[in-house]
Coordinates of C-alpha atoms in Angstrom, one line a residue:
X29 CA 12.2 -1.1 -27.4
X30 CA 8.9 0.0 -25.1
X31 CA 7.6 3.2 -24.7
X32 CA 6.3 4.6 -21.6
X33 CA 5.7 8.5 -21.2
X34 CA 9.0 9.3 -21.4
X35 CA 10.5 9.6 -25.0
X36 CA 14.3 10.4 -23.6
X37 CA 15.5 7.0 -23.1
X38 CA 14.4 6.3 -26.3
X39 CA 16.3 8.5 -28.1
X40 CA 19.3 8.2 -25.8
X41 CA 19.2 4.4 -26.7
X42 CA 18.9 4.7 -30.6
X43 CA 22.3 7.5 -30.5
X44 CA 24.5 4.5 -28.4
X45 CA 23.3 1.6 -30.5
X46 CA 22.9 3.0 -33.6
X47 CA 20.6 0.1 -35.1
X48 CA 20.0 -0.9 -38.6
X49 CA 16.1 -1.1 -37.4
X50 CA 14.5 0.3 -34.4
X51 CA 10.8 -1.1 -33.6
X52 CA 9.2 0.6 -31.0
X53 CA 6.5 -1.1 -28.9
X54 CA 3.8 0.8 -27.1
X55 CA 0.6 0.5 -25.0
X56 CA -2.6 2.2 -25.2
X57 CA -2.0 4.2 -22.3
X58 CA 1.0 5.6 -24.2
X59 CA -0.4 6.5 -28.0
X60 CA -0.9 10.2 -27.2
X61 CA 3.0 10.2 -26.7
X62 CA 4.1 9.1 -29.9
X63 CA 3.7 12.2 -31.7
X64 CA 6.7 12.7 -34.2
X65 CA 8.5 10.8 -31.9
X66 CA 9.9 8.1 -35.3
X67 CA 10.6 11.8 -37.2
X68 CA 12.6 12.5 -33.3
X69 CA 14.4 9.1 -33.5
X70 CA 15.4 8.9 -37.5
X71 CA 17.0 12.8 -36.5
X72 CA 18.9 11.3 -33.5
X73 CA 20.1 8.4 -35.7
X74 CA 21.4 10.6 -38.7
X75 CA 23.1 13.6 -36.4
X76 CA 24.4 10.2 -34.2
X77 CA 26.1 8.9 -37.9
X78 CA 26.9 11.6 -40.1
X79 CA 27.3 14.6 -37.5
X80 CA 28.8 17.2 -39.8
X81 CA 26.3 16.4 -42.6
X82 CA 23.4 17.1 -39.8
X83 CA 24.9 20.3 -38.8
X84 CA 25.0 21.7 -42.3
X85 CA 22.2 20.2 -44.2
X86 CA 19.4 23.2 -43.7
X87 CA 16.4 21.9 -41.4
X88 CA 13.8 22.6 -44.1
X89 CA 15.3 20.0 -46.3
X90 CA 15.8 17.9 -43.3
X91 CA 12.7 15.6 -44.1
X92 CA 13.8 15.1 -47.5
X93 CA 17.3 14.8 -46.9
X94 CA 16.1 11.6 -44.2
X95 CA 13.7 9.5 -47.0
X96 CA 16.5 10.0 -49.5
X97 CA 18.8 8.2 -47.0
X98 CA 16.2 5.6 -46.1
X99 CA 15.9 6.6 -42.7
X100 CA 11.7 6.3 -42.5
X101 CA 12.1 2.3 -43.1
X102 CA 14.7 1.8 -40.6
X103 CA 12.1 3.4 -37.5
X104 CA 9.0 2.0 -37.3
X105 CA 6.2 1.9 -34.8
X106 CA 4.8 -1.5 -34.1
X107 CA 1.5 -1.8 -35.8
X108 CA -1.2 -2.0 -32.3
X109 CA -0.9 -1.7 -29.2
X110 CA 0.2 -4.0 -27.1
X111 CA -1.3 -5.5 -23.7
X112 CA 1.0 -3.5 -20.9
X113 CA -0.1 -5.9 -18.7
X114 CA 0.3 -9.2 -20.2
X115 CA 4.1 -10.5 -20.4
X116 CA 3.2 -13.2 -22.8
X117 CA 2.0 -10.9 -25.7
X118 CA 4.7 -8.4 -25.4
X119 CA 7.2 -11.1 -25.7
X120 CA 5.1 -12.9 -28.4
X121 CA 5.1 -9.3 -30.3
X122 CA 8.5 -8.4 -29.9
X123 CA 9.5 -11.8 -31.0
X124 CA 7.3 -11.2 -34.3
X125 CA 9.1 -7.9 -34.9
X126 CA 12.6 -9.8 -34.6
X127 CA 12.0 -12.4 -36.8
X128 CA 10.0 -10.0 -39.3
X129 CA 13.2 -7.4 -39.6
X130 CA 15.9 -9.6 -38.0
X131 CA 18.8 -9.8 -41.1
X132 CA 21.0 -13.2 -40.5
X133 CA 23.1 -13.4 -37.9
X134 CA 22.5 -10.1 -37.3
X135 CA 22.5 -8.8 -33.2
X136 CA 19.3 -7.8 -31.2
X137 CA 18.9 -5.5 -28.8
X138 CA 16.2 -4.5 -26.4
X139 CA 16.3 -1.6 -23.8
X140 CA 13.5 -1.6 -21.0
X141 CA 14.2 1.3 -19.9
X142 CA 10.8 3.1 -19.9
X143 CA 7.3 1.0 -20.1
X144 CA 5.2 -1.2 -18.0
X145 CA 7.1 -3.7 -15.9
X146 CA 4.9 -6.3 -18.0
X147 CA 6.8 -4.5 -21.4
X148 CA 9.8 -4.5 -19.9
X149 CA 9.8 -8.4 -19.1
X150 CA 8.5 -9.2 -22.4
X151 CA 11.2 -7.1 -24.2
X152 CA 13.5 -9.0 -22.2
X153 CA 12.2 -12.5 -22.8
X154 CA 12.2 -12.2 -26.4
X155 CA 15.7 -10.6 -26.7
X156 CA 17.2 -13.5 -24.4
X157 CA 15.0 -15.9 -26.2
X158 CA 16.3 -14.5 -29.5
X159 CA 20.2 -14.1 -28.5
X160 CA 20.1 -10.6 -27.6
X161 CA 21.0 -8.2 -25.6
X162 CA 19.1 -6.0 -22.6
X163 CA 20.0 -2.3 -22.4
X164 CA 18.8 0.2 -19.8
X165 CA 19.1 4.2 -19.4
X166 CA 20.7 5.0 -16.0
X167 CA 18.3 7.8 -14.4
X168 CA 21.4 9.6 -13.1
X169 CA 24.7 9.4 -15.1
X170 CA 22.4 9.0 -18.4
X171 CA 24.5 6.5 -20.1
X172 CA 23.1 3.7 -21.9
X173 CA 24.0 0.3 -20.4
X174 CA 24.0 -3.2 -21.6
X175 CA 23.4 -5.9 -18.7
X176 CA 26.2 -8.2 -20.3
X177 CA 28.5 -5.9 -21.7
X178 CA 28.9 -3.2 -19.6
X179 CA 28.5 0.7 -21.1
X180 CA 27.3 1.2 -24.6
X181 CA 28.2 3.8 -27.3
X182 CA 30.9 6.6 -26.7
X183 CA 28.3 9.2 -27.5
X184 CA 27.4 12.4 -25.0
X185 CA 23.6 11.9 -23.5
X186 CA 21.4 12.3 -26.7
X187 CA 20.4 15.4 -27.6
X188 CA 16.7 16.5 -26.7
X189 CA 14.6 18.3 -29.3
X190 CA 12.8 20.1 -26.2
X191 CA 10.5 21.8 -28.7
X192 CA 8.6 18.2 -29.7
X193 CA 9.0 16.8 -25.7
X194 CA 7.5 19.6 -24.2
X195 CA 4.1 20.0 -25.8
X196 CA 2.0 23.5 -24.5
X197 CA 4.7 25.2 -23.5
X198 CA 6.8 27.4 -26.0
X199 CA 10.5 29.2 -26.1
X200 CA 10.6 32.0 -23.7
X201 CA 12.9 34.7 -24.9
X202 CA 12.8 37.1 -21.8
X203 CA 10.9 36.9 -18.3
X204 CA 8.2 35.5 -17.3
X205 CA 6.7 39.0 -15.9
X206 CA 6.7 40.5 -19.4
X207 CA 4.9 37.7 -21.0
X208 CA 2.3 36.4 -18.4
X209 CA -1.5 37.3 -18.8
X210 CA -2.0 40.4 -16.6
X211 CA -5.5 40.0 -15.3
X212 CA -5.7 35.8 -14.6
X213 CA -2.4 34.5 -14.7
X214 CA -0.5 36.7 -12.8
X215 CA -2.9 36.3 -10.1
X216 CA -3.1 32.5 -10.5
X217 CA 0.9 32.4 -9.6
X218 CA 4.4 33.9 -8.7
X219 CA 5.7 35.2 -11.7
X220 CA 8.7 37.5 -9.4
X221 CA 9.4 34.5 -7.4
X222 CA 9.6 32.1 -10.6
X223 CA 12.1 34.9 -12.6
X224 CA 14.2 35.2 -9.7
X225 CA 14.6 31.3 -9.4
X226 CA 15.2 31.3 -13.2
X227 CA 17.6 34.0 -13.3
X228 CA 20.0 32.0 -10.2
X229 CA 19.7 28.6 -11.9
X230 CA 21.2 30.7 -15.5
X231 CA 23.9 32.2 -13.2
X232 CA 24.6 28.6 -11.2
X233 CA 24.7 26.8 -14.7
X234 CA 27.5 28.5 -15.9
X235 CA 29.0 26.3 -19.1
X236 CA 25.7 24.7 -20.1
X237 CA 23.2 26.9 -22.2
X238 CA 19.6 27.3 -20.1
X239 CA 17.0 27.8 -22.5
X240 CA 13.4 28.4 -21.2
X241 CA 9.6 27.2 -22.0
X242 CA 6.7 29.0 -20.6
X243 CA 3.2 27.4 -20.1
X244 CA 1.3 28.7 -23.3
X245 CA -1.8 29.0 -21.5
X246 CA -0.3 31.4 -19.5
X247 CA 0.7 34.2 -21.5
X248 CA -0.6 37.3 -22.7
X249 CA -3.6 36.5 -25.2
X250 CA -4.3 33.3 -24.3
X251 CA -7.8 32.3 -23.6
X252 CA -9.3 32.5 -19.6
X253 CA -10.5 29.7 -18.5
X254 CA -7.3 27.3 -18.7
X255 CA -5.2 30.5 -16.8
X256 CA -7.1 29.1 -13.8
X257 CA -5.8 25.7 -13.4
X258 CA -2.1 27.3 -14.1
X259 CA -0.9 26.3 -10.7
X260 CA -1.3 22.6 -11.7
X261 CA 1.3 22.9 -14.4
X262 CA 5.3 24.1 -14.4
X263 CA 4.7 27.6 -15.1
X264 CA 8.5 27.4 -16.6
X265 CA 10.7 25.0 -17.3
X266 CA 14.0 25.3 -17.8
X267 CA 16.3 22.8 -20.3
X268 CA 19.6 22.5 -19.1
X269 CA 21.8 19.9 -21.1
X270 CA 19.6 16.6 -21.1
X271 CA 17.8 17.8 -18.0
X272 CA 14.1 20.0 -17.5
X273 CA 14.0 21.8 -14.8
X274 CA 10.1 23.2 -13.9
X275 CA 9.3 25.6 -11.9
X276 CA 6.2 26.2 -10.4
X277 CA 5.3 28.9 -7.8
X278 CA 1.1 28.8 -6.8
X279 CA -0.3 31.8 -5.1
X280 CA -1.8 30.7 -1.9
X281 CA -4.4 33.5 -1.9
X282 CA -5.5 33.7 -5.8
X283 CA -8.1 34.4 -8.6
X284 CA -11.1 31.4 -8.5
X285 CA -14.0 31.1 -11.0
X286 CA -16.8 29.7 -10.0
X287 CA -19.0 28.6 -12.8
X288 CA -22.3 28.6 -10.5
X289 CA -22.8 31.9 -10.5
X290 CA -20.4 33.1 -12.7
X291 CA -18.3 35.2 -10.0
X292 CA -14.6 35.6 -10.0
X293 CA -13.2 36.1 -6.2
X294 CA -9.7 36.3 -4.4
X295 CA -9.5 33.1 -1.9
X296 CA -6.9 31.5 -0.3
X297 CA -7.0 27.9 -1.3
X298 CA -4.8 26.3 1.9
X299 CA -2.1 24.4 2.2
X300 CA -3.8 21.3 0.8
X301 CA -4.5 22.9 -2.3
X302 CA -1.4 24.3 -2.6
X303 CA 0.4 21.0 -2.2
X304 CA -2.3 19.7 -4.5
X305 CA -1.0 22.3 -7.5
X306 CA 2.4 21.4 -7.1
X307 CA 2.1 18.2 -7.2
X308 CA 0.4 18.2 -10.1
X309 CA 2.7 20.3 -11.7
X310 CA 5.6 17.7 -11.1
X311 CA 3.5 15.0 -12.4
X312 CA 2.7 16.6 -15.7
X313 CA 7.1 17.2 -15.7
X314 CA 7.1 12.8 -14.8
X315 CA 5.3 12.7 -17.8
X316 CA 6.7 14.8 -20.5
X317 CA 10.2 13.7 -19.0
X318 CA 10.9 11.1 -16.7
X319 CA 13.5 10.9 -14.6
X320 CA 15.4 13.4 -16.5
X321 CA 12.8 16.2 -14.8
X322 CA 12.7 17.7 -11.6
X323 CA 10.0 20.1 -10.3
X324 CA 10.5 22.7 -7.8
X325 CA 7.9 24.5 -6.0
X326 CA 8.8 28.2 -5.1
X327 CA 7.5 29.9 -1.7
X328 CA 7.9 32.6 0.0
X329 CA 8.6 32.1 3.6
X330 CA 5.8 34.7 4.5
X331 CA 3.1 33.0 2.2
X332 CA 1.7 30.6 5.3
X333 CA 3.5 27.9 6.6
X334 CA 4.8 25.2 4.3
X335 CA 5.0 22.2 6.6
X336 CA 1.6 21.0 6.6
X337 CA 2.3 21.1 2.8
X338 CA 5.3 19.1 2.7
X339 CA 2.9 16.9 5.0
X340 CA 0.8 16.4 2.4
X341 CA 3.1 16.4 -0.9
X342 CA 5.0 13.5 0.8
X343 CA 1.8 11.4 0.9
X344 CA 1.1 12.1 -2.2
X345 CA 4.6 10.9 -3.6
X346 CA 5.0 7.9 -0.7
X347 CA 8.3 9.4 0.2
X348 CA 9.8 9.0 3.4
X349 CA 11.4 11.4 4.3
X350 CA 12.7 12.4 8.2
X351 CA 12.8 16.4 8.1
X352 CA 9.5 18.3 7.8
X353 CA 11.3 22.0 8.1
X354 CA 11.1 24.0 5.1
X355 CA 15.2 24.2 5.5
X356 CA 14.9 20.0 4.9
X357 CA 12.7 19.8 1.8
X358 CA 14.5 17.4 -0.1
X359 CA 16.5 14.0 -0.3
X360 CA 20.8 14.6 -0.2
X361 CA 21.9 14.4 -3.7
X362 CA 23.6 11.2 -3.1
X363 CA 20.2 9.7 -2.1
X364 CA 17.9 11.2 -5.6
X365 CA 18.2 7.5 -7.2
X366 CA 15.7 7.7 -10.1
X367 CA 11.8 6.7 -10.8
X368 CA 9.8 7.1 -7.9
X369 CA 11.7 10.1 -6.9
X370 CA 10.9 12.0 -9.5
X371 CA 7.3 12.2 -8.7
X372 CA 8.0 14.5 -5.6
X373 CA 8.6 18.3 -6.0
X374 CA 11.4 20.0 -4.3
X375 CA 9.8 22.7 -1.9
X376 CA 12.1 25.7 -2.1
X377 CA 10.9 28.3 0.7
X378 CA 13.2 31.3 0.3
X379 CA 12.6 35.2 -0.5
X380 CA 13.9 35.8 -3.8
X381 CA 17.8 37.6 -4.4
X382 CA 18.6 35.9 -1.2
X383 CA 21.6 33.4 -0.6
X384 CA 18.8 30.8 0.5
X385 CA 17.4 31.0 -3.1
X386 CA 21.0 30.7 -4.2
X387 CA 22.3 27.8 -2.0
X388 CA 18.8 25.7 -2.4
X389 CA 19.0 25.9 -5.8
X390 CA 22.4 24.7 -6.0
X391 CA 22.1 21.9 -4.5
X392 CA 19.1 20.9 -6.9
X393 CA 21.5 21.4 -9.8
X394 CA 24.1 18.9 -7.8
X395 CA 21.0 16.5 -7.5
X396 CA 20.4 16.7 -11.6
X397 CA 24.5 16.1 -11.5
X398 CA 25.4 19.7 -13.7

């Protein structure tokens, strides 16, 4: 299988086929990614196989309990990188790995889910080439599906170790208020506006457990100068089931540094940086997630007006859209299809407490289908 920057459809992939042997491909672009994701995979493949030994066995003695079972040789990471643009040596790589770890007879199976378009054709080649089989993630019911055979596995969506995917951000036990830097960060952005969004979304998700992750460099004791490009990143994200959910609320009028002279002053950065932040932000989710994240960007009706922001976001992200009103922000839920999606932030404008808050919200969970 390829790698791209999401590690999701990997894992979600591994738990339906359950292979003897994974090899994973990647590309340059995507090395920084691969941290712990084999330890990620050989945990999805033993909880996906022995589920009540995962449960019980005690996670310190996790590690050990995996090499004793052999689980380290049947995950491994190609051994370079391979050209993400050039079809013919991802197909003449993946053909190697088959041949290298291919036992007789035995099936092959490649999912394209995430990677280059180059990978993904490659993968492809060398699996029909080879006898075997193409699989693909589905961005929005999050099965894993086989182009000749229809649905694979009979497993739930594979279970997310949130704590490896979403690197500089850690578990946030209450709000966001208590735990944000006083003097910076809660200048930089909306920390009332984001626990108010946080708070509806627990209360809308009623059956699934919402755990949240706050931006480290946001939070009391962490050091100045990354607490001013805050607004670029989800301050919070929120992990519902196999979905993220980030939330990111920039001041328009906020703290800036100005290295020059040294001098911190309160300016309002305008609707193009605002849009700018956001965006960001939901980049950085399209990264860490894919299509499993969506990024919302709280504001306050009074705050300026939003719709030379929504303007600008929707250049950005090249999405068409017909509404410019802040009341007509986002696609229909029937219409949120996947990839390029993604890479747009959902404007929410609404005071928080208010049934506005509520209902826009809502229909963003309907979007990530909870």
């Amino acid at each position: 299988m390829g790698l791209g920057g999401s590690r999701l459809s990997v894992l979600a992939a591994v738990r339906a086929c359950l292979p003897a042997r994974a090899v994973l491909l990647f590309t340059r672009q995507s090395e920084k990614e691969l941290s712990a994701l084999d330890s990620a995979v050989r945990r999805a493949l033993f909880a996906a196989e022995d589920p009540d030994s995962f449960r019980s066995v005690n996670r310190r003695r996790l590690a050990a309990r995996l090499r004793r079972d052999g689980y380290p040789d049947r995950v491994k990471f190609a051994e370079a990188a391979v050209d993400s643009a050039d079809v013919a040596d991802v197909a003449a790589r993946a053909r190697a790995k088959i041949d290298q770890y291919r036992p007789a007879r035995a099936p092959v199976v490649a999912d394209i889910t995430t990677g280059t378009k180059a990978m993904s054709i490659g993968l492809a080649l060398a699996a029909h080439e080879r006898g075997g089989c193409i699989t693909y993630v589905s961005p929005l019911t999050r099965e894993v599906y086989c182009r000749t055979h229809g649905p694979v596995g009979r497993h739930s969506p594979a279970a997310v170790e949130w704590r490896l995917l979403l690197r500089g951000y850690r578990f946030l036990s209450g709000t966001l208020a208590e735990a944000i830097a006083p003097d910076i960060a809660a200048r930089q952005v909306d920390a009332p506006l984001i626990d108010a969004a946080a708070a509806e979304v627990r209360a809308l998700a009623a059956g699934h457990e919402v755990a949240a992750w706050v931006d480290e460099t946001v939070t009391a004791g962490a050091p100045p100068l990354p607490q001013y490009s805050a607004p670029q990143r989800p301050t919070v994200v929120l992990t519902v089931a196999d979905r993220a959910l980030g939330l990111s609320a920039p001041r328009r009028t906020r703290l800036r540094y100005f290295t020059s002279g040294g001098a911190h002053q309160e300016q309002d950065v305008g609707a193009g940086g605002w849009a700018h932040d956001v965006f960001a932000s939901a980049a950085l989710l399209n990264v860490r997630c894919g299509t499993a994240g969506t990024t919302l960007a709280l504001h306050r009706p009074g705050d300026g007006d939003p719709r030379r922001a929504l303007d600008l976001i929707d250049w950005f992200s090249w999405w068409r859209g017909t509404g410019h009103d802040a009341d007509d922000t986002a696609p229909p839920a029937d219409r949120i299809t996947g990839h390029e999606d993604t890479r747009r932030p959902r404007v929410v404008s609404a005071d928080p407490g208010t049934p506005r808050l509520r209902a826009a919200l809502a229909a963003h969970l309907s979007a990530l289908r909870l």
